[in-house]
Amino acid sequence: DRSFHLPCAVEGGCVTQFFGLYRSFCWEHRPEQAVEAAPEETTTCLICLEPVGDRKSYGTMVCPACKHAWFHRGCIQNQAIHTGFSGFCCPHCQNEYRFLMEMLTMGIRIPKR
């Protein structure tokens, strides 16, 4: 029963799903990735090549298909905006469907074109 301005939701760690019912979740009730994987100490984001930290978090995500592709939420969001729905896939294993569904569920906005 909470309301958010869209920019405030992002800053507050909320997840807004851009499909179906367009649901939004606060930081306490947001969906989390179910993938059981943890990055090594030297793991870097495949997009910006900066360290991703030592665990999954709101700002750090992993590909559910290969479990080896780690990236920052902001980096994969920018990738999705530039690539669009028809070409969006895991930067590492090129998985399309599973990766796309996970990113949509986790609040990554993927434009149709």
PDB file of C-alpha atoms in Angstrom, residues 11-47:
ATOM      1  CA  GLU A  11      16.911   5.556  -5.471  1.00  0.00           C
ATOM      2  CA  GLY A  12      15.168   3.669  -2.664  1.00  0.00           C
ATOM      3  CA  GLY A  13      15.965   0.216  -4.026  1.00  0.00           C
ATOM      4  CA  CYS A  14      12.434  -0.538  -5.191  1.00  0.00           C
ATOM      5  CA  VAL A  15      11.630  -2.789  -8.167  1.00  0.00           C
ATOM      6  CA  THR A  16       9.128  -1.735 -10.818  1.00  0.00           C
ATOM      7  CA  GLN A  17       8.165  -4.399 -13.323  1.00  0.00           C
ATOM      8  CA  PHE A  18       7.551  -3.001 -16.814  1.00  0.00           C
ATOM      9  CA  PHE A  19       5.246  -5.786 -18.043  1.00  0.00           C
ATOM     10  CA  GLY A  20       1.884  -7.353 -17.196  1.00  0.00           C
ATOM     11  CA  LEU A  21       0.300  -5.437 -14.314  1.00  0.00           C
ATOM     12  CA  TYR A  22       3.280  -3.046 -14.005  1.00  0.00           C
ATOM     13  CA  ARG A  23       3.687  -3.851 -10.339  1.00  0.00           C
ATOM     14  CA  SER A  24       6.043  -2.016  -8.006  1.00  0.00           C
ATOM     15  CA  PHE A  25       7.666  -3.444  -4.919  1.00  0.00           C
ATOM     16  CA  CYS A  26       9.241  -1.556  -2.015  1.00  0.00           C
ATOM     17  CA  TRP A  27      12.723  -2.441  -0.813  1.00  0.00           C
ATOM     18  CA  GLU A  28      11.262  -4.782   1.825  1.00  0.00           C
ATOM     19  CA  HIS A  29       9.092  -6.810  -0.579  1.00  0.00           C
ATOM     20  CA  ARG A  30      10.963  -6.641  -3.874  1.00  0.00           C
ATOM     21  CA  PRO A  31      11.740  -9.866  -5.753  1.00  0.00           C
ATOM     22  CA  GLU A  32      15.270 -11.201  -5.456  1.00  0.00           C
ATOM     23  CA  GLN A  33      17.186 -13.408  -7.818  1.00  0.00           C
ATOM     24  CA  ALA A  34      16.797 -17.091  -6.935  1.00  0.00           C
ATOM     25  CA  VAL A  35      20.093 -18.058  -8.590  1.00  0.00           C
ATOM     26  CA  GLU A  36      22.467 -19.651  -6.087  1.00  0.00           C
ATOM     27  CA  ALA A  37      25.729 -18.043  -7.140  1.00  0.00           C
ATOM     28  CA  ALA A  38      28.278 -15.716  -5.605  1.00  0.00           C
ATOM     29  CA  PRO A  39      30.977 -13.784  -7.436  1.00  0.00           C
ATOM     30  CA  GLU A  40      34.644 -14.315  -6.693  1.00  0.00           C
ATOM     31  CA  GLU A  41      36.597 -11.423  -5.202  1.00  0.00           C
ATOM     32  CA  THR A  42      38.008 -10.382  -8.572  1.00  0.00           C
ATOM     33  CA  THR A  43      34.739 -10.608 -10.548  1.00  0.00           C
ATOM     34  CA  THR A  44      34.015  -7.565 -12.666  1.00  0.00           C
ATOM     35  CA  CYS A  45      30.920  -6.291 -14.437  1.00  0.00           C
ATOM     36  CA  LEU A  46      30.966  -7.545 -18.030  1.00  0.00           C
ATOM     37  CA  ILE A  47      29.793  -4.152 -19.249  1.00  0.00           C
TER      38      ILE A  47
END
